[in-house]
mmCIF file of C-alpha atoms in Angstrom:
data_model
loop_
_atom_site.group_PDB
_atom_site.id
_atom_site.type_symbol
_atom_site.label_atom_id
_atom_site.label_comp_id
_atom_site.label_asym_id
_atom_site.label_seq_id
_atom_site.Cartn_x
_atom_site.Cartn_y
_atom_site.Cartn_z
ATOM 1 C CA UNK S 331 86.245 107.852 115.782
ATOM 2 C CA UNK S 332 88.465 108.509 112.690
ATOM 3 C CA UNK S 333 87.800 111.755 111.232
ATOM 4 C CA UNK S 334 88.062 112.581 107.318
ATOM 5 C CA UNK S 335 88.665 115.295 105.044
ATOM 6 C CA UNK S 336 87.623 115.120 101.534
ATOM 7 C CA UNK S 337 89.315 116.536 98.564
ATOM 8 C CA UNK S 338 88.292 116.375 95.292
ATOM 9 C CA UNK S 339 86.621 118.963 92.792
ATOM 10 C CA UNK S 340 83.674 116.685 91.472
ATOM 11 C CA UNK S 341 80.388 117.514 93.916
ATOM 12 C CA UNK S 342 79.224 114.095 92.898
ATOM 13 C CA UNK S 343 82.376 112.288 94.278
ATOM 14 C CA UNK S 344 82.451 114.159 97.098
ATOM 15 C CA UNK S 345 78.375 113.349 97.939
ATOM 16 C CA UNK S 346 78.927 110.202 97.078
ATOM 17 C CA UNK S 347 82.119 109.586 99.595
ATOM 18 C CA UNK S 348 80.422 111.200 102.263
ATOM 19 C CA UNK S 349 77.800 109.182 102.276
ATOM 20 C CA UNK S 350 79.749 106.195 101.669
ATOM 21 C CA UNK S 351 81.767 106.843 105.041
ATOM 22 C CA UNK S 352 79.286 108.707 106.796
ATOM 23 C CA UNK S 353 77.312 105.437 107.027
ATOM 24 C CA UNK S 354 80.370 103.509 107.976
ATOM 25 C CA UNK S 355 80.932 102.487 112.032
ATOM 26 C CA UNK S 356 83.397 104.751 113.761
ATOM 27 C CA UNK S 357 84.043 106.654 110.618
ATOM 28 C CA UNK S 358 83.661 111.081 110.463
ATOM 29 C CA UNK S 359 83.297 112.829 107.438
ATOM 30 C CA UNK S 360 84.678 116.254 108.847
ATOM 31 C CA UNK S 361 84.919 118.133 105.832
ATOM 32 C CA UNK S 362 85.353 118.390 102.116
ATOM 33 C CA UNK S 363 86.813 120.868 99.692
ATOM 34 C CA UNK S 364 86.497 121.332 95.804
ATOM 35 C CA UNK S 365 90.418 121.589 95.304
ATOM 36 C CA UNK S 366 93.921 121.157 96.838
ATOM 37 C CA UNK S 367 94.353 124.936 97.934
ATOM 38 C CA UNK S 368 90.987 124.540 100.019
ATOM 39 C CA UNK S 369 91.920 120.938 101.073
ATOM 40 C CA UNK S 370 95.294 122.205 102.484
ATOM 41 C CA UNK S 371 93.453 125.125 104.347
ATOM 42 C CA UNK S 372 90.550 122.590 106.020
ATOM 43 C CA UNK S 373 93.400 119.743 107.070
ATOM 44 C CA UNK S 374 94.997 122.807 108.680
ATOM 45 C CA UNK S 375 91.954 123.864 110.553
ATOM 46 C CA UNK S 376 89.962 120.322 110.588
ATOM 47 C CA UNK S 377 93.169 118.429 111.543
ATOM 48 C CA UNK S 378 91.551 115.236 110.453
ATOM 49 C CA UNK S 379 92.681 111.555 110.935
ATOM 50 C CA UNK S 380 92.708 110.549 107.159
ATOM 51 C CA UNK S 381 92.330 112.868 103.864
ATOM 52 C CA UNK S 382 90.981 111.248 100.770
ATOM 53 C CA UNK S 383 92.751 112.898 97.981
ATOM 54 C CA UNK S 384 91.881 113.371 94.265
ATOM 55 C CA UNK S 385 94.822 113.960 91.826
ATOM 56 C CA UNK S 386 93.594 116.129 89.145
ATOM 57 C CA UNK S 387 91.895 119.320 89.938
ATOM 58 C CA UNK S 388 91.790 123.096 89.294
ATOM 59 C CA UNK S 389 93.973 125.629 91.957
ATOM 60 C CA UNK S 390 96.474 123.142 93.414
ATOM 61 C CA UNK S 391 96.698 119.509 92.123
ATOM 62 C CA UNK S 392 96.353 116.556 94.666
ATOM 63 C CA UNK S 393 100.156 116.218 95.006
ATOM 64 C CA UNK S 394 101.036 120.181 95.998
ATOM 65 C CA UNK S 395 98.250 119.499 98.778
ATOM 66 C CA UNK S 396 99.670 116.661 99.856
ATOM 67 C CA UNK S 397 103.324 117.896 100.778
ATOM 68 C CA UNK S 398 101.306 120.797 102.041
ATOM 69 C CA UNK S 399 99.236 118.515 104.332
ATOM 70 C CA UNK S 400 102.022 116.421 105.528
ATOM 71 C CA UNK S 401 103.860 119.817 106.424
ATOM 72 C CA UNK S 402 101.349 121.680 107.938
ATOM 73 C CA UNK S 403 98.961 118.598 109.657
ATOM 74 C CA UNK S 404 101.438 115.747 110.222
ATOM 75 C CA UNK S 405 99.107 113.623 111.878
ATOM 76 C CA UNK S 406 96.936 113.361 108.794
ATOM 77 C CA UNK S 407 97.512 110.700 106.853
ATOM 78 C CA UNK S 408 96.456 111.192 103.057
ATOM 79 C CA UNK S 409 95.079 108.568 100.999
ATOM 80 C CA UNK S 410 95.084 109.395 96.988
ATOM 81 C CA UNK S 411 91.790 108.553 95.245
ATOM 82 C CA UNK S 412 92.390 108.718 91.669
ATOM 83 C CA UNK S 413 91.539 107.240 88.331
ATOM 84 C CA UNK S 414 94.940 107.233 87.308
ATOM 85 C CA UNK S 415 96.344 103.602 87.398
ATOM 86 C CA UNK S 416 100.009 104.468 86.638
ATOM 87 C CA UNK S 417 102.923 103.679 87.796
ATOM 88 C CA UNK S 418 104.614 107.039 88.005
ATOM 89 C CA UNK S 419 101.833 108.925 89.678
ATOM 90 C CA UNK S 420 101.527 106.305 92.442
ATOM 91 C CA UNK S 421 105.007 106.997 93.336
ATOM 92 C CA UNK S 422 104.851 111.017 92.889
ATOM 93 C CA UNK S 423 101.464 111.155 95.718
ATOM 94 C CA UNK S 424 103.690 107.831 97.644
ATOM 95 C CA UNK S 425 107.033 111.122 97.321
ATOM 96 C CA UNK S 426 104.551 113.342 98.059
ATOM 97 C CA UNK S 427 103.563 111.984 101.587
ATOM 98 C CA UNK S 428 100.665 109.791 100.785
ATOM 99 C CA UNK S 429 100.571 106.470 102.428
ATOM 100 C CA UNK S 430 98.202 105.037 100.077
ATOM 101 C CA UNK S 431 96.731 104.663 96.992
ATOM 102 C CA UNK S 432 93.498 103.649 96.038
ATOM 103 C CA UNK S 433 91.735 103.669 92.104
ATOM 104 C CA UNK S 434 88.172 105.378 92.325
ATOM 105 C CA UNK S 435 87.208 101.875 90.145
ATOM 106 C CA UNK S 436 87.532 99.957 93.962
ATOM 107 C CA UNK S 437 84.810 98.246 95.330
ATOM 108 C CA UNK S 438 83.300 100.298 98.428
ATOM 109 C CA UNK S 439 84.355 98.976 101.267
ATOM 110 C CA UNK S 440 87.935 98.856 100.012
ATOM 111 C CA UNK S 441 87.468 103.003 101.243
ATOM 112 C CA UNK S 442 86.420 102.208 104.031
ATOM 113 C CA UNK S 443 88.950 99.679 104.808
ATOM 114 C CA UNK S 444 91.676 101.834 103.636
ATOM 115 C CA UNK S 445 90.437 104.814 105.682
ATOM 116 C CA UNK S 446 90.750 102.425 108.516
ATOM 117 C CA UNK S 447 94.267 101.076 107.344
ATOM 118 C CA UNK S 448 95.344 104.531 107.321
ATOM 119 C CA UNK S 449 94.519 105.841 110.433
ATOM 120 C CA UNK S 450 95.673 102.473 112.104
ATOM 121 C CA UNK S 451 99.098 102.968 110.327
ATOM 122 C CA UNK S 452 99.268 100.796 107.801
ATOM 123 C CA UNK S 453 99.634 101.451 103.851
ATOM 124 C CA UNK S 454 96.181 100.803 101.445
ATOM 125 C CA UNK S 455 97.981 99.912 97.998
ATOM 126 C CA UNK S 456 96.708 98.739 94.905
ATOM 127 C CA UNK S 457 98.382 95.478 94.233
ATOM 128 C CA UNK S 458 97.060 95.731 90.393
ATOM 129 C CA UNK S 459 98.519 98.280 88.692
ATOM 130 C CA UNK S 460 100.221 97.490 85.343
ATOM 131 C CA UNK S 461 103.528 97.631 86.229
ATOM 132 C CA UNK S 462 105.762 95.464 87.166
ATOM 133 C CA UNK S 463 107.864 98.075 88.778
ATOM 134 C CA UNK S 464 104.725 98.903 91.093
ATOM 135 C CA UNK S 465 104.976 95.619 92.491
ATOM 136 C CA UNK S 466 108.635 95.530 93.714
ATOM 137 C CA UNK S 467 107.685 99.216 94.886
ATOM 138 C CA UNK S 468 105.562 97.405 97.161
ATOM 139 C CA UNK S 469 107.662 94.735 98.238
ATOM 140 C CA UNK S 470 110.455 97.217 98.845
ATOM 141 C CA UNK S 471 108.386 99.279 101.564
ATOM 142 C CA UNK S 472 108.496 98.549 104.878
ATOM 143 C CA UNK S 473 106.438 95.719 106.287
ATOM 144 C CA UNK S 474 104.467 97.711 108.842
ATOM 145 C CA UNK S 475 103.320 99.918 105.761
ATOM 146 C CA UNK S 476 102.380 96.909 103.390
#
C-alpha cells in the first residue's frame, strides 16, 4: 500500500485528489494539509510514501516544504503538482528534493501513475514543457530516474 500526503491550500484540489487516489488500487490518502508549514509537520508525523505538492500557497511555499520534507522524512518522496509549466520552477522543486513534476492540466491517471512511479523509484516528468532546456534536463538525469 503506498501511502500519500497531500499539500496544497485549495479544499477543492485537495477533495478532488483524495478522491482521485482514494479510489485507486493499493493507493492511501493519509493526510492532507492547506499549506507547506502544515505539510512539513504531517510528512513528519504521517511519514508517508509519496507527497503531492502544490507550489504556490500562503505560510511556506511548496519548495521550503520540500527541502523540509526531504530533511526531516527522507523516505518520502515528493511529487510537485503545479500549474506552473516553467522551466525554472521545475528545476527549483527538482533542487529542492522533488523527484517529479507533474502540471495539475494532466490527465488522471497520469497521478496515479506518477504516485506509483514515485514510490517505485522512478522520476514522473513532464516531457512538454516549453523549453528546450527542460528537455536536455531530462536527458541529463540518471536513467533509473527518467
Amino acid at each position: 500500500m503506498t501511502r500519500v500526503l497531500l499539500v496544497d491550500d485549495h479544499a477543492l484540489v485537495r477533495a478532488g485528489l483524495a478522491a482521485l487516489l482514494g479510489g485507486a488500487e493499493r493507493i492511501e490518502v493519509v493526510g492532507a494539509a492547506a499549506d507547506g508549514r502544515e505539510g512539513v509537520e504531517l510528512a513528519v508525523q504521517l511519514q508517508p510514501d509519496v507527497v503531492l505538492m502544490d507550489l504556490s500557497m500562503p505560510v511556506m511555499d511548496g519548495l521550503a516544504a520540500t527541502r523540509l520534507i526531504r530533511e526531516a522524512s527522507p523516505g518520502s518522496q515528493v511529487v510537485v503538482l503545479t500549474s506552473f509549466a516553467d522551466y525554472h520552477r521545475g528545476v527549483q522543486a527538482l533542487a529542492a528534493g522533488a523527484v517529479g513534476y507533474l502540471l495539475k492540466d494532466c490527465d488522471p491517471a497520469d497521478i496515479i501513475a506518477a504516485v506509483r512511479a514515485a514510490a517505485g523509484g522512478t522520476a514522473p516528468l513532464p516531457r512538454n514543457l516549453p523549453s528546450p532546456r527542460w528537455h536536455e534536463l531530462v536527458r541529463q538525469l540518471p536513467r533509473q530516474l527518467r
